[in-house]
mmCIF file of C-alpha atoms in Angstrom:
data_model
loop_
_atom_site.group_PDB
_atom_site.id
_atom_site.type_symbol
_atom_site.label_atom_id
_atom_site.label_comp_id
_atom_site.label_asym_id
_atom_site.label_seq_id
_atom_site.Cartn_x
_atom_site.Cartn_y
_atom_site.Cartn_z
ATOM 1 C CA MET Q 11 -19.586 16.238 10.540
ATOM 2 C CA SER Q 12 -21.750 14.416 7.973
ATOM 3 C CA LEU Q 13 -22.408 16.009 4.600
ATOM 4 C CA LYS Q 14 -26.093 16.359 5.450
ATOM 5 C CA ALA Q 15 -25.139 18.209 8.625
ATOM 6 C CA GLU Q 16 -22.781 20.443 6.617
ATOM 7 C CA PHE Q 17 -25.656 21.310 4.294
ATOM 8 C CA GLU Q 18 -27.956 22.087 7.212
ATOM 9 C CA ARG Q 19 -25.306 24.255 8.874
ATOM 10 C CA ALA Q 20 -24.898 26.229 5.642
ATOM 11 C CA GLY Q 21 -28.659 26.536 5.143
ATOM 12 C CA LEU Q 22 -28.608 24.436 1.959
ATOM 13 C CA PRO Q 23 -31.495 22.097 1.034
ATOM 14 C CA THR Q 24 -30.575 18.481 1.766
ATOM 15 C CA THR Q 25 -33.107 17.090 -0.730
ATOM 16 C CA VAL Q 26 -30.547 17.571 -3.500
ATOM 17 C CA LEU Q 27 -28.617 14.654 -1.960
ATOM 18 C CA ASP Q 28 -31.442 12.174 -2.509
ATOM 19 C CA ASP Q 29 -30.439 11.102 -6.044
ATOM 20 C CA PHE Q 30 -26.803 10.474 -5.170
ATOM 21 C CA ASP Q 31 -24.562 8.071 -3.263
ATOM 22 C CA VAL Q 32 -23.960 10.170 -0.149
ATOM 23 C CA GLY Q 33 -20.963 8.075 0.898
ATOM 24 C CA LEU Q 34 -19.188 8.893 -2.367
ATOM 25 C CA LEU Q 35 -20.210 12.535 -2.094
ATOM 26 C CA GLU Q 36 -18.723 12.764 1.401
ATOM 27 C CA TRP Q 37 -15.484 11.187 0.211
ATOM 28 C CA TYR Q 38 -15.232 13.626 -2.687
ATOM 29 C CA TYR Q 39 -16.077 16.691 -0.610
ATOM 30 C CA SER Q 40 -13.351 15.676 1.845
ATOM 31 C CA PHE Q 41 -10.926 15.213 -1.063
ATOM 32 C CA LEU Q 42 -11.586 18.733 -2.370
ATOM 33 C CA GLY Q 43 -10.819 20.247 1.019
ATOM 34 C CA GLN Q 44 -7.759 18.122 1.773
ATOM 35 C CA GLU Q 45 -6.096 18.517 -1.639
ATOM 36 C CA ASN Q 46 -7.077 22.108 -2.426
ATOM 37 C CA ALA Q 47 -3.753 23.561 -1.294
ATOM 38 C CA ALA Q 48 -1.726 21.016 -3.290
ATOM 39 C CA GLY Q 49 -3.895 21.125 -6.400
ATOM 40 C CA GLY Q 50 -4.899 24.768 -6.427
ATOM 41 C CA PHE Q 51 -8.495 23.814 -7.145
ATOM 42 C CA PHE Q 52 -10.049 27.050 -5.916
ATOM 43 C CA SER Q 53 -8.932 30.625 -5.325
ATOM 44 C CA ALA Q 54 -7.821 31.712 -1.866
ATOM 45 C CA GLY Q 55 -11.043 33.662 -1.469
ATOM 46 C CA ASP Q 56 -13.149 30.594 -2.223
ATOM 47 C CA ALA Q 57 -11.213 28.110 -0.089
ATOM 48 C CA HIS Q 58 -13.598 28.560 2.839
ATOM 49 C CA ARG Q 59 -16.693 28.466 0.620
ATOM 50 C CA ILE Q 60 -16.109 25.285 -1.353
ATOM 51 C CA LEU Q 61 -19.415 23.799 -0.206
ATOM 52 C CA GLU Q 62 -21.647 26.706 -1.229
ATOM 53 C CA ARG Q 63 -19.864 28.152 -4.268
ATOM 54 C CA HIS Q 64 -18.637 24.986 -5.951
ATOM 55 C CA PHE Q 65 -19.822 21.673 -4.527
ATOM 56 C CA PHE Q 66 -23.499 22.556 -4.063
ATOM 57 C CA GLU Q 67 -23.748 24.405 -7.380
ATOM 58 C CA ALA Q 68 -22.191 21.461 -9.236
ATOM 59 C CA LEU Q 69 -24.483 19.010 -7.445
ATOM 60 C CA VAL Q 70 -27.580 20.950 -8.542
ATOM 61 C CA PHE Q 71 -26.102 21.047 -12.051
ATOM 62 C CA ALA Q 72 -25.730 17.256 -12.040
ATOM 63 C CA ARG Q 73 -29.264 16.724 -10.775
ATOM 64 C CA GLU Q 74 -30.875 19.071 -13.293
ATOM 65 C CA SER Q 75 -28.768 17.829 -16.218
ATOM 66 C CA LEU Q 76 -29.666 14.189 -15.628
ATOM 67 C CA ARG Q 77 -33.339 15.007 -15.163
ATOM 68 C CA SER Q 78 -33.304 16.955 -18.432
ATOM 69 C CA TYR Q 79 -31.573 14.058 -20.167
ATOM 70 C CA THR Q 80 -34.295 11.632 -19.092
ATOM 71 C CA ARG Q 81 -37.068 14.044 -20.036
ATOM 72 C CA LEU Q 82 -35.719 15.187 -23.412
ATOM 73 C CA THR Q 83 -34.320 11.891 -24.697
ATOM 74 C CA SER Q 84 -36.953 9.573 -23.164
ATOM 75 C CA HIS Q 85 -34.063 7.382 -21.973
ATOM 76 C CA ASN Q 86 -33.420 6.590 -18.336
ATOM 77 C CA VAL Q 87 -29.905 7.273 -17.091
ATOM 78 C CA SER Q 88 -28.141 3.929 -16.584
ATOM 79 C CA ARG Q 89 -24.743 2.251 -16.682
ATOM 80 C CA GLU Q 90 -24.990 2.429 -20.480
ATOM 81 C CA THR Q 91 -25.275 6.236 -20.443
ATOM 82 C CA ARG Q 92 -21.929 7.682 -21.565
ATOM 83 C CA ILE Q 93 -21.069 11.073 -20.077
ATOM 84 C CA LEU Q 94 -18.062 13.290 -20.837
ATOM 85 C CA ASP Q 95 -16.957 16.023 -18.439
ATOM 86 C CA ALA Q 96 -15.002 18.343 -20.739
ATOM 87 C CA GLY Q 97 -12.369 20.315 -18.833
ATOM 88 C CA SER Q 98 -12.862 18.467 -15.577
ATOM 89 C CA GLY Q 99 -10.173 20.103 -13.413
ATOM 90 C CA PRO Q 100 -10.350 18.266 -10.046
ATOM 91 C CA GLY Q 101 -13.322 16.216 -11.290
ATOM 92 C CA LEU Q 102 -15.871 18.976 -10.814
ATOM 93 C CA PRO Q 103 -18.644 18.498 -11.848
ATOM 94 C CA GLY Q 104 -18.066 15.133 -13.535
ATOM 95 C CA PHE Q 105 -17.370 13.145 -10.380
ATOM 96 C CA LEU Q 106 -20.755 14.215 -9.006
ATOM 97 C CA PHE Q 107 -22.426 12.691 -12.069
ATOM 98 C CA TYR Q 108 -20.480 9.520 -11.295
ATOM 99 C CA THR Q 109 -21.987 9.443 -7.797
ATOM 100 C CA HIS Q 110 -25.547 9.415 -9.165
ATOM 101 C CA ARG Q 111 -27.460 6.316 -8.063
ATOM 102 C CA SER Q 112 -28.051 5.302 -11.702
ATOM 103 C CA GLU Q 113 -24.251 4.789 -12.025
ATOM 104 C CA PRO Q 114 -23.632 6.258 -15.509
ATOM 105 C CA ALA Q 115 -20.335 5.673 -17.313
ATOM 106 C CA VAL Q 116 -18.355 8.890 -16.822
ATOM 107 C CA THR Q 117 -15.178 10.102 -18.515
ATOM 108 C CA LEU Q 118 -13.268 12.947 -16.845
ATOM 109 C CA LEU Q 119 -11.175 14.801 -19.415
ATOM 110 C CA ASP Q 120 -8.565 17.475 -18.803
ATOM 111 C CA SER Q 121 -5.471 18.535 -20.703
ATOM 112 C CA SER Q 122 -3.423 18.599 -17.480
ATOM 113 C CA ARG Q 123 -2.743 15.998 -14.788
ATOM 114 C CA ARG Q 124 -2.042 18.667 -12.164
ATOM 115 C CA ARG Q 125 -5.524 18.621 -10.622
ATOM 116 C CA LEU Q 126 -7.322 15.651 -12.130
ATOM 117 C CA GLY Q 127 -4.327 13.387 -11.474
ATOM 118 C CA LEU Q 128 -4.695 14.004 -7.743
ATOM 119 C CA LEU Q 129 -8.242 12.655 -7.875
ATOM 120 C CA GLU Q 130 -7.203 9.618 -9.882
ATOM 121 C CA SER Q 131 -4.393 8.689 -7.474
ATOM 122 C CA ARG Q 132 -6.542 9.205 -4.372
ATOM 123 C CA LEU Q 133 -9.390 7.215 -5.889
ATOM 124 C CA LYS Q 134 -7.124 4.268 -6.667
ATOM 125 C CA ALA Q 135 -6.072 4.153 -3.017
ATOM 126 C CA ALA Q 136 -9.658 4.231 -1.731
ATOM 127 C CA GLU Q 137 -12.029 1.281 -1.562
ATOM 128 C CA LEU Q 138 -14.988 2.743 -3.415
ATOM 129 C CA ARG Q 139 -17.475 1.367 -5.911
ATOM 130 C CA HIS Q 140 -16.185 0.440 -9.337
ATOM 131 C CA SER Q 141 -18.757 1.520 -11.892
ATOM 132 C CA VAL Q 142 -17.198 2.961 -15.039
ATOM 133 C CA LEU Q 143 -15.062 6.052 -14.390
ATOM 134 C CA GLN Q 144 -12.315 6.907 -16.852
ATOM 135 C CA PHE Q 145 -9.581 9.526 -16.612
ATOM 136 C CA CYS Q 146 -8.365 11.055 -19.873
ATOM 137 C CA TYR Q 147 -5.527 13.554 -20.230
ATOM 138 C CA GLU Q 148 -5.593 15.306 -23.602
ATOM 139 C CA ARG Q 149 -6.890 18.392 -25.339
ATOM 140 C CA LEU Q 150 -10.605 18.338 -26.008
ATOM 141 C CA GLU Q 151 -10.224 18.978 -29.742
ATOM 142 C CA GLU Q 152 -7.973 15.887 -29.980
ATOM 143 C CA HIS Q 153 -10.283 13.561 -28.048
ATOM 144 C CA ILE Q 154 -12.035 10.688 -29.839
ATOM 145 C CA GLY Q 155 -15.240 9.100 -28.568
ATOM 146 C CA VAL Q 156 -19.034 9.141 -28.732
ATOM 147 C CA TYR Q 157 -21.067 10.404 -25.769
ATOM 148 C CA ASP Q 158 -24.744 10.585 -24.914
ATOM 149 C CA LEU Q 159 -24.240 13.606 -22.666
ATOM 150 C CA VAL Q 160 -21.429 16.156 -22.655
ATOM 151 C CA ILE Q 161 -21.161 18.529 -19.703
ATOM 152 C CA MET Q 162 -19.080 21.668 -19.311
ATOM 153 C CA ARG Q 163 -18.579 24.099 -16.455
ATOM 154 C CA ALA Q 164 -16.638 27.306 -17.109
ATOM 155 C CA LEU Q 165 -14.429 25.864 -19.847
ATOM 156 C CA ILE Q 166 -14.780 27.860 -23.072
ATOM 157 C CA PRO Q 167 -17.309 30.621 -23.839
ATOM 158 C CA PHE Q 168 -20.644 29.698 -25.415
ATOM 159 C CA PRO Q 169 -21.311 29.005 -28.265
ATOM 160 C CA ALA Q 170 -17.746 28.356 -29.476
ATOM 161 C CA CYS Q 171 -17.373 25.559 -26.908
ATOM 162 C CA LEU Q 172 -19.793 23.440 -28.956
ATOM 163 C CA GLU Q 173 -17.428 23.372 -31.912
ATOM 164 C CA LEU Q 174 -14.960 21.390 -29.797
ATOM 165 C CA ILE Q 175 -17.481 18.640 -29.045
ATOM 166 C CA CYS Q 176 -19.726 18.450 -32.113
ATOM 167 C CA GLN Q 177 -17.762 15.446 -33.419
ATOM 168 C CA LEU Q 178 -18.180 13.592 -30.122
ATOM 169 C CA GLN Q 179 -21.941 13.135 -30.375
ATOM 170 C CA LYS Q 180 -24.467 11.535 -32.668
ATOM 171 C CA PRO Q 181 -27.961 12.941 -33.292
ATOM 172 C CA GLY Q 182 -29.979 12.460 -30.117
ATOM 173 C CA GLY Q 183 -27.096 13.366 -27.817
ATOM 174 C CA MET Q 184 -27.381 16.173 -25.289
ATOM 175 C CA VAL Q 185 -25.119 18.964 -24.036
ATOM 176 C CA SER Q 186 -25.504 20.658 -20.660
ATOM 177 C CA LEU Q 187 -23.557 23.840 -19.944
ATOM 178 C CA SER Q 188 -23.226 25.438 -16.509
ATOM 179 C CA MET Q 189 -23.195 29.197 -17.042
ATOM 180 C CA GLY Q 190 -23.764 32.536 -15.379
ATOM 181 C CA ALA Q 191 -26.436 34.737 -16.912
ATOM 182 C CA PRO Q 192 -28.465 33.025 -19.669
ATOM 183 C CA PRO Q 193 -26.938 33.865 -23.074
ATOM 184 C CA LEU Q 194 -28.949 35.912 -25.537
ATOM 185 C CA GLU Q 195 -29.213 33.947 -28.780
ATOM 186 C CA THR Q 196 -28.949 36.172 -31.838
ATOM 187 C CA PRO Q 197 -29.927 34.984 -35.346
ATOM 188 C CA ALA Q 198 -26.215 34.648 -36.177
ATOM 189 C CA MET Q 199 -25.683 32.508 -33.097
ATOM 190 C CA ARG Q 200 -28.615 30.248 -33.983
ATOM 191 C CA ASP Q 201 -27.195 29.831 -37.495
ATOM 192 C CA TYR Q 202 -23.860 28.839 -35.974
ATOM 193 C CA LEU Q 203 -25.534 26.294 -33.679
ATOM 194 C CA THR Q 204 -27.428 24.841 -36.636
ATOM 195 C CA ALA Q 205 -24.201 24.509 -38.621
ATOM 196 C CA LEU Q 206 -22.696 22.563 -35.712
ATOM 197 C CA GLY Q 207 -25.778 20.322 -35.587
ATOM 198 C CA TYR Q 208 -27.252 21.633 -32.313
ATOM 199 C CA VAL Q 209 -30.632 22.986 -31.273
ATOM 200 C CA SER Q 210 -31.268 24.872 -28.027
ATOM 201 C CA ARG Q 211 -33.925 23.148 -25.933
ATOM 202 C CA GLU Q 212 -34.126 24.883 -22.576
ATOM 203 C CA THR Q 213 -32.411 27.114 -20.046
ATOM 204 C CA ILE Q 214 -32.753 26.181 -16.385
ATOM 205 C CA GLN Q 215 -32.353 28.720 -13.579
ATOM 206 C CA PRO Q 216 -32.610 26.749 -10.314
ATOM 207 C CA PRO Q 217 -34.061 28.809 -7.457
ATOM 208 C CA GLU Q 218 -31.687 27.065 -5.018
ATOM 209 C CA LEU Q 219 -28.769 28.910 -6.632
ATOM 210 C CA GLU Q 220 -30.181 32.436 -6.515
ATOM 211 C CA PHE Q 221 -27.993 33.254 -3.498
ATOM 212 C CA LEU Q 222 -24.943 32.869 -5.768
ATOM 213 C CA GLY Q 223 -26.161 35.467 -8.254
ATOM 214 C CA GLN Q 224 -27.047 34.642 -11.838
ATOM 215 C CA ARG Q 225 -26.663 30.934 -12.568
ATOM 216 C CA SER Q 226 -28.151 29.039 -15.497
ATOM 217 C CA PHE Q 227 -27.864 25.667 -17.199
ATOM 218 C CA LYS Q 228 -28.087 25.674 -20.989
ATOM 219 C CA ILE Q 229 -29.447 22.473 -22.553
ATOM 220 C CA LEU Q 230 -28.933 21.652 -26.229
ATOM 221 C CA MET Q 231 -29.693 18.576 -28.332
ATOM 222 C CA LYS Q 232 -27.634 17.200 -31.195
ATOM 223 C CA ALA Q 233 -29.945 17.168 -34.212
ATOM 224 C CA SER Q 234 -27.574 16.442 -37.089
ATOM 225 C CA ALA Q 235 -23.958 16.044 -38.135
ATOM 226 C CA PRO Q 236 -21.980 19.299 -38.417
ATOM 227 C CA ARG Q 237 -21.864 20.976 -41.803
ATOM 228 C CA LYS Q 238 -18.611 21.673 -43.590
ATOM 229 C CA PRO Q 239 -16.239 23.323 -42.726
ATOM 230 C CA TYR Q 240 -17.058 22.523 -39.079
ATOM 231 C CA PRO Q 241 -15.394 21.675 -36.800
ATOM 232 C CA ARG Q 242 -12.507 23.968 -37.638
ATOM 233 C CA ASN Q 243 -9.013 24.050 -36.172
ATOM 234 C CA TRP Q 244 -8.320 25.572 -32.776
ATOM 235 C CA LYS Q 245 -6.948 28.816 -34.248
ATOM 236 C CA ARG Q 246 -10.222 29.504 -36.061
ATOM 237 C CA ILE Q 247 -12.263 28.557 -33.005
ATOM 238 C CA LYS Q 248 -10.308 31.068 -30.901
ATOM 239 C CA GLU Q 249 -11.117 33.734 -33.483
ATOM 240 C CA SER Q 250 -14.806 32.885 -33.109
ATOM 241 C CA ILE Q 251 -14.530 33.174 -29.327
ATOM 242 C CA GLN Q 252 -13.176 36.705 -29.800
ATOM 243 C CA GLU Q 253 -16.065 37.541 -32.136
ATOM 244 C CA TRP Q 254 -18.754 36.206 -29.777
ATOM 245 C CA THR Q 255 -17.155 37.971 -26.806
ATOM 246 C CA GLU Q 256 -17.132 41.320 -28.587
ATOM 247 C CA SER Q 257 -20.633 41.028 -30.081
#
């Protein structure tokens, strides 16, 4: 069954496919299903709902993130656009950004090869397009690079997650976070974001995802370099996560 037919069967809007290489999307969707047991990508309860709960949500996230990038930066997405998927797991959502018709340069980063390595090995064996796609296996706080857009999906709680990436972007860069309910920004949180060099720009709540419950995409822009003492070491960041979780 084609991916479009799968969407129609599940009652999902097929228009979300328009901005992407459907052939690559079909290959990747097949990969997620075939390797789920070996890679442990999704819980047993979600194994039969990969399309609705993971693939479709991530595809909408990719679409909205790239549209926001074009609108907020006044730059078209192209092969020169450098994107980092922080905590990629099996390549979700970063591989979906890679399938965008604008062919951005995507780096998939994960500290473990267990899941992401399966995608890399399968991709090498397949005859697919060869725009820039890099696989990186290291901890996020140890990664070195400069990216126009950093994306995260269920990696580390907001806003502490931004401390791990603030050194990876220059002013003008954008961050897109896939979240549940939109976070409430307190004055203390805004001060923390400012110290990291970020400014909140918008929160997107796509109507297509309402059937999944509360889903939101948080968009931030890099406005300046981080102030001292940021970024701090991982131990201090974990302490901040505890503070934000309890507040």
